[in-house]
Amino acid sequence: MESTIRESYDIVIGLEVHVQLKTNSKIFSGDTASYGSPANANTSVVTLAHPGTLPLLNKDVVSMGLKMALACHGQISSRQRFDRKNYFYPDLPKGYQITQDRDPMCRGGYLIVQTRNQLHRIALEKIHMEEDAGKSIHHEDGKGTSVDFNRAGTPLLEIVTKPVIRSAEEAAAFLMEIRKVVRYLAISDANMEEGSLRCDANVSIKPRGTAELGKKVEIKNLNSIRNLSHAIEWEVDRQIELTEAGHPILSETRTFDTALGKTFAMRTKEELNDYRYFPEPDLSPVIISDVWIEEVRQAMPSLPHDVFEKFVREYMLTTADALTLSETRETAGYFEQLCTLTPRFKAAANWMIGPVKSYLNDRGEDMDQFPISPDRLGALVDLVEQGQVSFSMAAQRIFPVMLLAPARQPKEIARELNLLQDNDNRSLERTVDEVIKEFPLKVEAYKNGKTGIVSMFMGEIMKRTQGRVDPKAASKMIEQKLSEK
């Protein structure tokens, strides 16, 4: 599609994000909420809605909801009630879902998200608690459907944005920020592959600058950030093409086919969904006191955006480095410990983003599994920055030994491997003079403007000294000597 046509329309997106909470038991019963159990193992008469059974609210779910409401700056409801949302699916045991309609966990609020070098304040409509449904498993031969009720009754938080998102990139950034926040708060593992973080996107277009919103199309059950972005991009193009051709846009629910990269219609939507909400008669209102809110607030960690800003402000990191190092609570905590042990913040960040991240990625491990303590890694950073070993020798020779023997000091390893650099300028000068004398044609080439020849001299010097000289000092001396010729 031509960019001029696309730019003549405003894109309007609202997201509905479902976060499965990391509780031991379900929201209204004592059934385990663990993932990966055999089908229908995590059920009881309460989960299966046998006659005469009653729900009992899990207090941990409310506390986790309060954490998220505070993290999103929402207006917490002091008196919260549950409602029945009536609809029929085979995997919904009761024939209705217990949720919050009139009195949610909180209203309003916002999250700050980053796209490239721009910050966006995404306004929220509300956050509410509810129970999940089960899972329908359609047989590949098309001859039947099985139902697994393990997920039925697991606790969810639904985070609903206002229709203020203006691009697929911004939507993806919001979902990534939600994932980071819930992981920082330790209320969900937010694993999209396992379904503990799911997203629906409401997408519409309108002529640029007009106020009236277009017909809304809902894309259901997007199970990755990549799919969210691709689905929105394709759906926007589809709606613009229909509009340009003079065809109406139907208000409908669509699904995204990941193999084809397209959305397909599932069903048309009514202007208002008639779920026949009414108050849940078996649950009393939940009273949220100021004392409870303050207790939750005091127990909360620093949040991703605050950590990001601190890394930029106090440690003078670039936006890209700060985003990477604030990605998880464990990585951010490790880096902060590292910065209390060495004042060389940029060098510490380079080690975290370089060798440390590569090691963890290769092994498929997280930061809390990294074997080297911050004080040992800080000592290695200082060893390099003080010019006692080169970065290449530290990364290729010392770091691997530390991974196998985390208790050992890096300087001890460097001494054992004979890697400590010779900082005697007279010895370095003799080596530089010898190399320059042996390559007169290369010296002439340097004089004729081929300044890149310095790297050849550097390689020769590092080979003759077995890497035991400061590369910066050697490079400076080579350039000085060549300029004198």
PDB file of N, CA and C in Angstrom, residues 113-192:
ATOM      1  N   VAL A 113       5.237   3.673  28.003  1.00  0.00           N
ATOM      2  CA  VAL A 113       5.947   2.699  27.172  1.00  0.00           C
ATOM      3  C   VAL A 113       6.903   3.432  26.240  1.00  0.00           C
ATOM      4  N   GLN A 114       7.898   2.713  25.777  1.00  0.00           N
ATOM      5  CA  GLN A 114       8.955   3.282  24.931  1.00  0.00           C
ATOM      6  C   GLN A 114       8.916   2.636  23.560  1.00  0.00           C
ATOM      7  N   THR A 115       8.888   3.465  22.502  1.00  0.00           N
ATOM      8  CA  THR A 115       9.072   2.974  21.136  1.00  0.00           C
ATOM      9  C   THR A 115      10.222   3.754  20.529  1.00  0.00           C
ATOM     10  N   ARG A 116      11.252   3.038  20.135  1.00  0.00           N
ATOM     11  CA  ARG A 116      12.470   3.678  19.624  1.00  0.00           C
ATOM     12  C   ARG A 116      12.916   4.738  20.625  1.00  0.00           C
ATOM     13  N   ASN A 117      12.892   6.009  20.234  1.00  0.00           N
ATOM     14  CA  ASN A 117      13.332   7.044  21.180  1.00  0.00           C
ATOM     15  C   ASN A 117      12.167   7.900  21.671  1.00  0.00           C
ATOM     16  N   GLN A 118      10.954   7.362  21.635  1.00  0.00           N
ATOM     17  CA  GLN A 118       9.776   8.142  22.017  1.00  0.00           C
ATOM     18  C   GLN A 118       9.020   7.463  23.148  1.00  0.00           C
ATOM     19  N   LEU A 119       8.561   8.258  24.113  1.00  0.00           N
ATOM     20  CA  LEU A 119       7.756   7.744  25.216  1.00  0.00           C
ATOM     21  C   LEU A 119       6.280   7.977  24.923  1.00  0.00           C
ATOM     22  N   HIS A 120       5.438   7.016  25.306  1.00  0.00           N
ATOM     23  CA  HIS A 120       3.998   7.137  25.130  1.00  0.00           C
ATOM     24  C   HIS A 120       3.318   6.844  26.469  1.00  0.00           C
ATOM     25  N   ARG A 121       2.314   7.629  26.779  1.00  0.00           N
ATOM     26  CA  ARG A 121       1.512   7.408  27.987  1.00  0.00           C
ATOM     27  C   ARG A 121       0.203   6.763  27.549  1.00  0.00           C
ATOM     28  N   ILE A 122       0.058   5.462  27.819  1.00  0.00           N
ATOM     29  CA  ILE A 122      -1.122   4.714  27.381  1.00  0.00           C
ATOM     30  C   ILE A 122      -2.158   4.726  28.501  1.00  0.00           C
ATOM     31  N   ALA A 123      -3.293   5.385  28.245  1.00  0.00           N
ATOM     32  CA  ALA A 123      -4.350   5.493  29.249  1.00  0.00           C
ATOM     33  C   ALA A 123      -5.149   4.196  29.332  1.00  0.00           C
ATOM     34  N   LEU A 124      -5.516   3.816  30.545  1.00  0.00           N
ATOM     35  CA  LEU A 124      -6.288   2.600  30.774  1.00  0.00           C
ATOM     36  C   LEU A 124      -7.742   2.933  31.068  1.00  0.00           C
ATOM     37  N   GLU A 125      -8.624   2.036  30.677  1.00  0.00           N
ATOM     38  CA  GLU A 125     -10.038   2.125  31.010  1.00  0.00           C
ATOM     39  C   GLU A 125     -10.273   1.543  32.403  1.00  0.00           C
ATOM     40  N   LYS A 126      -9.755   0.307  32.623  1.00  0.00           N
ATOM     41  CA  LYS A 126      -9.957  -0.355  33.910  1.00  0.00           C
ATOM     42  C   LYS A 126      -9.083  -1.595  34.002  1.00  0.00           C
ATOM     43  N   ILE A 127      -8.979  -2.124  35.216  1.00  0.00           N
ATOM     44  CA  ILE A 127      -8.406  -3.440  35.479  1.00  0.00           C
ATOM     45  C   ILE A 127      -9.416  -4.189  36.332  1.00  0.00           C
ATOM     46  N   HIS A 128      -9.740  -5.422  35.949  1.00  0.00           N
ATOM     47  CA  HIS A 128     -10.675  -6.182  36.769  1.00  0.00           C
ATOM     48  C   HIS A 128     -10.229  -7.636  36.920  1.00  0.00           C
ATOM     49  N   MET A 129     -10.733  -8.280  37.986  1.00  0.00           N
ATOM     50  CA  MET A 129     -10.464  -9.687  38.263  1.00  0.00           C
ATOM     51  C   MET A 129     -11.560 -10.550  37.657  1.00  0.00           C
ATOM     52  N   GLU A 130     -11.204 -11.759  37.249  1.00  0.00           N
ATOM     53  CA  GLU A 130     -12.194 -12.710  36.769  1.00  0.00           C
ATOM     54  C   GLU A 130     -11.601 -14.112  36.735  1.00  0.00           C
ATOM     55  N   GLU A 131     -12.447 -15.091  36.509  1.00  0.00           N
ATOM     56  CA  GLU A 131     -11.983 -16.468  36.377  1.00  0.00           C
ATOM     57  C   GLU A 131     -11.843 -16.826  34.900  1.00  0.00           C
ATOM     58  N   ASP A 132     -10.922 -17.758  34.622  1.00  0.00           N
ATOM     59  CA  ASP A 132     -10.721 -18.205  33.256  1.00  0.00           C
ATOM     60  C   ASP A 132     -11.687 -19.336  32.938  1.00  0.00           C
ATOM     61  N   ALA A 133     -11.885 -19.582  31.658  1.00  0.00           N
ATOM     62  CA  ALA A 133     -12.662 -20.739  31.212  1.00  0.00           C
ATOM     63  C   ALA A 133     -11.721 -21.928  31.022  1.00  0.00           C
ATOM     64  N   GLY A 134     -12.275 -23.079  30.670  1.00  0.00           N
ATOM     65  CA  GLY A 134     -11.454 -24.235  30.352  1.00  0.00           C
ATOM     66  C   GLY A 134     -10.906 -24.119  28.935  1.00  0.00           C
ATOM     67  N   LYS A 135     -10.513 -25.256  28.379  1.00  0.00           N
ATOM     68  CA  LYS A 135      -9.898 -25.245  27.048  1.00  0.00           C
ATOM     69  C   LYS A 135     -10.524 -26.330  26.184  1.00  0.00           C
ATOM     70  N   SER A 136     -11.039 -25.932  25.032  1.00  0.00           N
ATOM     71  CA  SER A 136     -11.571 -26.891  24.057  1.00  0.00           C
ATOM     72  C   SER A 136     -10.446 -27.336  23.136  1.00  0.00           C
ATOM     73  N   ILE A 137     -10.319 -28.638  22.958  1.00  0.00           N
ATOM     74  CA  ILE A 137      -9.260 -29.195  22.116  1.00  0.00           C
ATOM     75  C   ILE A 137      -9.931 -29.906  20.948  1.00  0.00           C
ATOM     76  N   HIS A 138      -9.821 -29.322  19.771  1.00  0.00           N
ATOM     77  CA  HIS A 138     -10.483 -29.866  18.578  1.00  0.00           C
ATOM     78  C   HIS A 138      -9.625 -30.978  17.966  1.00  0.00           C
ATOM     79  N   HIS A 139     -10.211 -32.122  17.722  1.00  0.00           N
ATOM     80  CA  HIS A 139      -9.470 -33.252  17.174  1.00  0.00           C
ATOM     81  C   HIS A 139      -9.056 -32.977  15.733  1.00  0.00           C
ATOM     82  N   GLU A 140      -7.862 -33.452  15.387  1.00  0.00           N
ATOM     83  CA  GLU A 140      -7.326 -33.176  14.051  1.00  0.00           C
ATOM     84  C   GLU A 140      -8.164 -33.818  12.948  1.00  0.00           C
ATOM     85  N   ASP A 141      -8.832 -34.937  13.251  1.00  0.00           N
ATOM     86  CA  ASP A 141      -9.639 -35.591  12.215  1.00  0.00           C
ATOM     87  C   ASP A 141     -10.986 -34.912  12.008  1.00  0.00           C
ATOM     88  N   GLY A 142     -11.249 -33.857  12.844  1.00  0.00           N
ATOM     89  CA  GLY A 142     -12.484 -33.106  12.691  1.00  0.00           C
ATOM     90  C   GLY A 142     -13.719 -33.821  13.196  1.00  0.00           C
ATOM     91  N   LYS A 143     -13.553 -34.922  13.923  1.00  0.00           N
ATOM     92  CA  LYS A 143     -14.689 -35.730  14.354  1.00  0.00           C
ATOM     93  C   LYS A 143     -15.126 -35.482  15.791  1.00  0.00           C
ATOM     94  N   GLY A 144     -14.504 -34.508  16.450  1.00  0.00           N
ATOM     95  CA  GLY A 144     -14.939 -34.259  17.821  1.00  0.00           C
ATOM     96  C   GLY A 144     -14.083 -33.213  18.508  1.00  0.00           C
ATOM     97  N   THR A 145     -14.518 -32.860  19.700  1.00  0.00           N
ATOM     98  CA  THR A 145     -13.816 -31.886  20.530  1.00  0.00           C
ATOM     99  C   THR A 145     -13.761 -32.408  21.959  1.00  0.00           C
ATOM    100  N   SER A 146     -12.573 -32.338  22.561  1.00  0.00           N
ATOM    101  CA  SER A 146     -12.419 -32.700  23.971  1.00  0.00           C
ATOM    102  C   SER A 146     -12.304 -31.421  24.789  1.00  0.00           C
ATOM    103  N   VAL A 147     -12.693 -31.511  26.055  1.00  0.00           N
ATOM    104  CA  VAL A 147     -12.645 -30.343  26.929  1.00  0.00           C
ATOM    105  C   VAL A 147     -11.755 -30.643  28.131  1.00  0.00           C
ATOM    106  N   ASP A 148     -10.808 -29.734  28.392  1.00  0.00           N
ATOM    107  CA  ASP A 148      -9.926 -29.826  29.565  1.00  0.00           C
ATOM    108  C   ASP A 148     -10.296 -28.682  30.509  1.00  0.00           C
ATOM    109  N   PHE A 149     -10.756 -29.029  31.719  1.00  0.00           N
ATOM    110  CA  PHE A 149     -11.203 -28.015  32.672  1.00  0.00           C
ATOM    111  C   PHE A 149     -10.105 -27.590  33.658  1.00  0.00           C
ATOM    112  N   ASN A 150      -8.856 -28.000  33.414  1.00  0.00           N
ATOM    113  CA  ASN A 150      -7.776 -27.592  34.332  1.00  0.00           C
ATOM    114  C   ASN A 150      -7.683 -26.076  34.469  1.00  0.00           C
ATOM    115  N   ARG A 151      -7.838 -25.368  33.352  1.00  0.00           N
ATOM    116  CA  ARG A 151      -7.687 -23.908  33.370  1.00  0.00           C
ATOM    117  C   ARG A 151      -8.927 -23.209  33.921  1.00  0.00           C
ATOM    118  N   ALA A 152     -10.056 -23.888  33.955  1.00  0.00           N
ATOM    119  CA  ALA A 152     -11.297 -23.271  34.436  1.00  0.00           C
ATOM    120  C   ALA A 152     -11.141 -22.843  35.892  1.00  0.00           C
ATOM    121  N   GLY A 153     -11.419 -21.574  36.147  1.00  0.00           N
ATOM    122  CA  GLY A 153     -11.323 -21.058  37.507  1.00  0.00           C
ATOM    123  C   GLY A 153      -9.969 -20.507  37.881  1.00  0.00           C
ATOM    124  N   THR A 154      -8.971 -20.594  36.985  1.00  0.00           N
ATOM    125  CA  THR A 154      -7.689 -19.961  37.295  1.00  0.00           C
ATOM    126  C   THR A 154      -7.878 -18.441  37.283  1.00  0.00           C
ATOM    127  N   PRO A 155      -7.166 -17.713  38.147  1.00  0.00           N
ATOM    128  CA  PRO A 155      -7.421 -16.274  38.281  1.00  0.00           C
ATOM    129  C   PRO A 155      -6.792 -15.454  37.171  1.00  0.00           C
ATOM    130  N   LEU A 156      -7.553 -14.494  36.691  1.00  0.00           N
ATOM    131  CA  LEU A 156      -7.090 -13.580  35.644  1.00  0.00           C
ATOM    132  C   LEU A 156      -7.227 -12.132  36.105  1.00  0.00           C
ATOM    133  N   LEU A 157      -6.323 -11.299  35.615  1.00  0.00           N
ATOM    134  CA  LEU A 157      -6.529  -9.850  35.604  1.00  0.00           C
ATOM    135  C   LEU A 157      -6.709  -9.444  34.157  1.00  0.00           C
ATOM    136  N   GLU A 158      -7.742  -8.682  33.875  1.00  0.00           N
ATOM    137  CA  GLU A 158      -7.913  -8.137  32.533  1.00  0.00           C
ATOM    138  C   GLU A 158      -7.596  -6.649  32.577  1.00  0.00           C
ATOM    139  N   ILE A 159      -6.630  -6.239  31.756  1.00  0.00           N
ATOM    140  CA  ILE A 159      -6.218  -4.839  31.666  1.00  0.00           C
ATOM    141  C   ILE A 159      -6.754  -4.293  30.352  1.00  0.00           C
ATOM    142  N   VAL A 160      -7.617  -3.298  30.422  1.00  0.00           N
ATOM    143  CA  VAL A 160      -8.293  -2.760  29.245  1.00  0.00           C
ATOM    144  C   VAL A 160      -7.804  -1.331  29.010  1.00  0.00           C
ATOM    145  N   THR A 161      -7.253  -1.069  27.845  1.00  0.00           N
ATOM    146  CA  THR A 161      -6.809   0.290  27.534  1.00  0.00           C
ATOM    147  C   THR A 161      -7.959   1.099  26.937  1.00  0.00           C
ATOM    148  N   LYS A 162      -7.824   2.396  26.990  1.00  0.00           N
ATOM    149  CA  LYS A 162      -8.693   3.259  26.200  1.00  0.00           C
ATOM    150  C   LYS A 162      -8.238   3.163  24.738  1.00  0.00           C
ATOM    151  N   PRO A 163      -9.076   3.580  23.772  1.00  0.00           N
ATOM    152  CA  PRO A 163      -8.674   3.507  22.357  1.00  0.00           C
ATOM    153  C   PRO A 163      -7.715   4.643  21.999  1.00  0.00           C
ATOM    154  N   VAL A 164      -6.504   4.557  22.540  1.00  0.00           N
ATOM    155  CA  VAL A 164      -5.545   5.655  22.390  1.00  0.00           C
ATOM    156  C   VAL A 164      -4.250   5.219  21.712  1.00  0.00           C
ATOM    157  N   ILE A 165      -4.136   3.941  21.390  1.00  0.00           N
ATOM    158  CA  ILE A 165      -2.900   3.439  20.768  1.00  0.00           C
ATOM    159  C   ILE A 165      -2.969   3.722  19.277  1.00  0.00           C
ATOM    160  N   ARG A 166      -1.876   4.188  18.708  1.00  0.00           N
ATOM    161  CA  ARG A 166      -1.909   4.702  17.333  1.00  0.00           C
ATOM    162  C   ARG A 166      -1.060   3.919  16.335  1.00  0.00           C
ATOM    163  N   SER A 167      -0.455   2.817  16.744  1.00  0.00           N
ATOM    164  CA  SER A 167       0.344   2.033  15.800  1.00  0.00           C
ATOM    165  C   SER A 167       0.552   0.626  16.350  1.00  0.00           C
ATOM    166  N   ALA A 168       0.908  -0.290  15.448  1.00  0.00           N
ATOM    167  CA  ALA A 168       1.227  -1.657  15.867  1.00  0.00           C
ATOM    168  C   ALA A 168       2.453  -1.670  16.763  1.00  0.00           C
ATOM    169  N   GLU A 169       3.407  -0.801  16.462  1.00  0.00           N
ATOM    170  CA  GLU A 169       4.624  -0.721  17.276  1.00  0.00           C
ATOM    171  C   GLU A 169       4.292  -0.313  18.713  1.00  0.00           C
ATOM    172  N   GLU A 170       3.395   0.665  18.838  1.00  0.00           N
ATOM    173  CA  GLU A 170       2.990   1.135  20.162  1.00  0.00           C
ATOM    174  C   GLU A 170       2.227   0.044  20.924  1.00  0.00           C
ATOM    175  N   ALA A 171       1.373  -0.694  20.210  1.00  0.00           N
ATOM    176  CA  ALA A 171       0.630  -1.790  20.839  1.00  0.00           C
ATOM    177  C   ALA A 171       1.585  -2.870  21.336  1.00  0.00           C
ATOM    178  N   ALA A 172       2.574  -3.216  20.510  1.00  0.00           N
ATOM    179  CA  ALA A 172       3.558  -4.228  20.906  1.00  0.00           C
ATOM    180  C   ALA A 172       4.360  -3.759  22.116  1.00  0.00           C
ATOM    181  N   ALA A 173       4.713  -2.472  22.131  1.00  0.00           N
ATOM    182  CA  ALA A 173       5.465  -1.931  23.262  1.00  0.00           C
ATOM    183  C   ALA A 173       4.642  -1.980  24.542  1.00  0.00           C
ATOM    184  N   PHE A 174       3.332  -1.737  24.429  1.00  0.00           N
ATOM    185  CA  PHE A 174       2.466  -1.809  25.617  1.00  0.00           C
ATOM    186  C   PHE A 174       2.410  -3.231  26.161  1.00  0.00           C
ATOM    187  N   LEU A 175       2.228  -4.210  25.278  1.00  0.00           N
ATOM    188  CA  LEU A 175       2.151  -5.599  25.731  1.00  0.00           C
ATOM    189  C   LEU A 175       3.475  -6.041  26.363  1.00  0.00           C
ATOM    190  N   MET A 176       4.597  -5.589  25.783  1.00  0.00           N
ATOM    191  CA  MET A 176       5.907  -5.916  26.377  1.00  0.00           C
ATOM    192  C   MET A 176       6.045  -5.288  27.760  1.00  0.00           C
ATOM    193  N   GLU A 177       5.523  -4.075  27.912  1.00  0.00           N
ATOM    194  CA  GLU A 177       5.608  -3.407  29.215  1.00  0.00           C
ATOM    195  C   GLU A 177       4.743  -4.111  30.254  1.00  0.00           C
ATOM    196  N   ILE A 178       3.553  -4.552  29.850  1.00  0.00           N
ATOM    197  CA  ILE A 178       2.702  -5.337  30.759  1.00  0.00           C
ATOM    198  C   ILE A 178       3.452  -6.587  31.215  1.00  0.00           C
ATOM    199  N   ARG A 179       4.079  -7.269  30.269  1.00  0.00           N
ATOM    200  CA  ARG A 179       4.825  -8.491  30.610  1.00  0.00           C
ATOM    201  C   ARG A 179       5.935  -8.194  31.602  1.00  0.00           C
ATOM    202  N   LYS A 180       6.654  -7.096  31.375  1.00  0.00           N
ATOM    203  CA  LYS A 180       7.733  -6.729  32.299  1.00  0.00           C
ATOM    204  C   LYS A 180       7.186  -6.396  33.686  1.00  0.00           C
ATOM    205  N   VAL A 181       6.109  -5.615  33.724  1.00  0.00           N
ATOM    206  CA  VAL A 181       5.559  -5.165  35.011  1.00  0.00           C
ATOM    207  C   VAL A 181       5.093  -6.358  35.848  1.00  0.00           C
ATOM    208  N   VAL A 182       4.328  -7.282  35.238  1.00  0.00           N
ATOM    209  CA  VAL A 182       3.798  -8.398  36.037  1.00  0.00           C
ATOM    210  C   VAL A 182       4.925  -9.322  36.499  1.00  0.00           C
ATOM    211  N   ARG A 183       5.996  -9.405  35.709  1.00  0.00           N
ATOM    212  CA  ARG A 183       7.144 -10.213  36.140  1.00  0.00           C
ATOM    213  C   ARG A 183       7.914  -9.519  37.257  1.00  0.00           C
ATOM    214  N   TYR A 184       8.078  -8.205  37.165  1.00  0.00           N
ATOM    215  CA  TYR A 184       8.713  -7.460  38.257  1.00  0.00           C
ATOM    216  C   TYR A 184       7.922  -7.648  39.550  1.00  0.00           C
ATOM    217  N   LEU A 185       6.586  -7.598  39.432  1.00  0.00           N
ATOM    218  CA  LEU A 185       5.724  -7.734  40.607  1.00  0.00           C
ATOM    219  C   LEU A 185       5.618  -9.181  41.088  1.00  0.00           C
ATOM    220  N   ALA A 186       6.117 -10.119  40.271  1.00  0.00           N
ATOM    221  CA  ALA A 186       6.072 -11.559  40.584  1.00  0.00           C
ATOM    222  C   ALA A 186       4.634 -12.050  40.765  1.00  0.00           C
ATOM    223  N   ILE A 187       3.709 -11.504  39.963  1.00  0.00           N
ATOM    224  CA  ILE A 187       2.318 -11.951  40.046  1.00  0.00           C
ATOM    225  C   ILE A 187       1.942 -12.872  38.892  1.00  0.00           C
ATOM    226  N   SER A 188       2.816 -12.982  37.878  1.00  0.00           N
ATOM    227  CA  SER A 188       2.564 -13.871  36.743  1.00  0.00           C
ATOM    228  C   SER A 188       3.879 -14.152  36.048  1.00  0.00           C
ATOM    229  N   ASP A 189       3.984 -15.345  35.447  1.00  0.00           N
ATOM    230  CA  ASP A 189       5.169 -15.598  34.628  1.00  0.00           C
ATOM    231  C   ASP A 189       4.991 -15.040  33.219  1.00  0.00           C
ATOM    232  N   ALA A 190       3.764 -14.643  32.870  1.00  0.00           N
ATOM    233  CA  ALA A 190       3.460 -13.969  31.592  1.00  0.00           C
ATOM    234  C   ALA A 190       4.024 -14.721  30.396  1.00  0.00           C
ATOM    235  N   ASN A 191       3.890 -16.035  30.435  1.00  0.00           N
ATOM    236  CA  ASN A 191       4.399 -16.881  29.355  1.00  0.00           C
ATOM    237  C   ASN A 191       3.316 -17.017  28.285  1.00  0.00           C
ATOM    238  N   MET A 192       3.502 -16.339  27.164  1.00  0.00           N
ATOM    239  CA  MET A 192       2.469 -16.322  26.134  1.00  0.00           C
ATOM    240  C   MET A 192       2.305 -17.690  25.485  1.00  0.00           C
TER     241      MET A 192
END
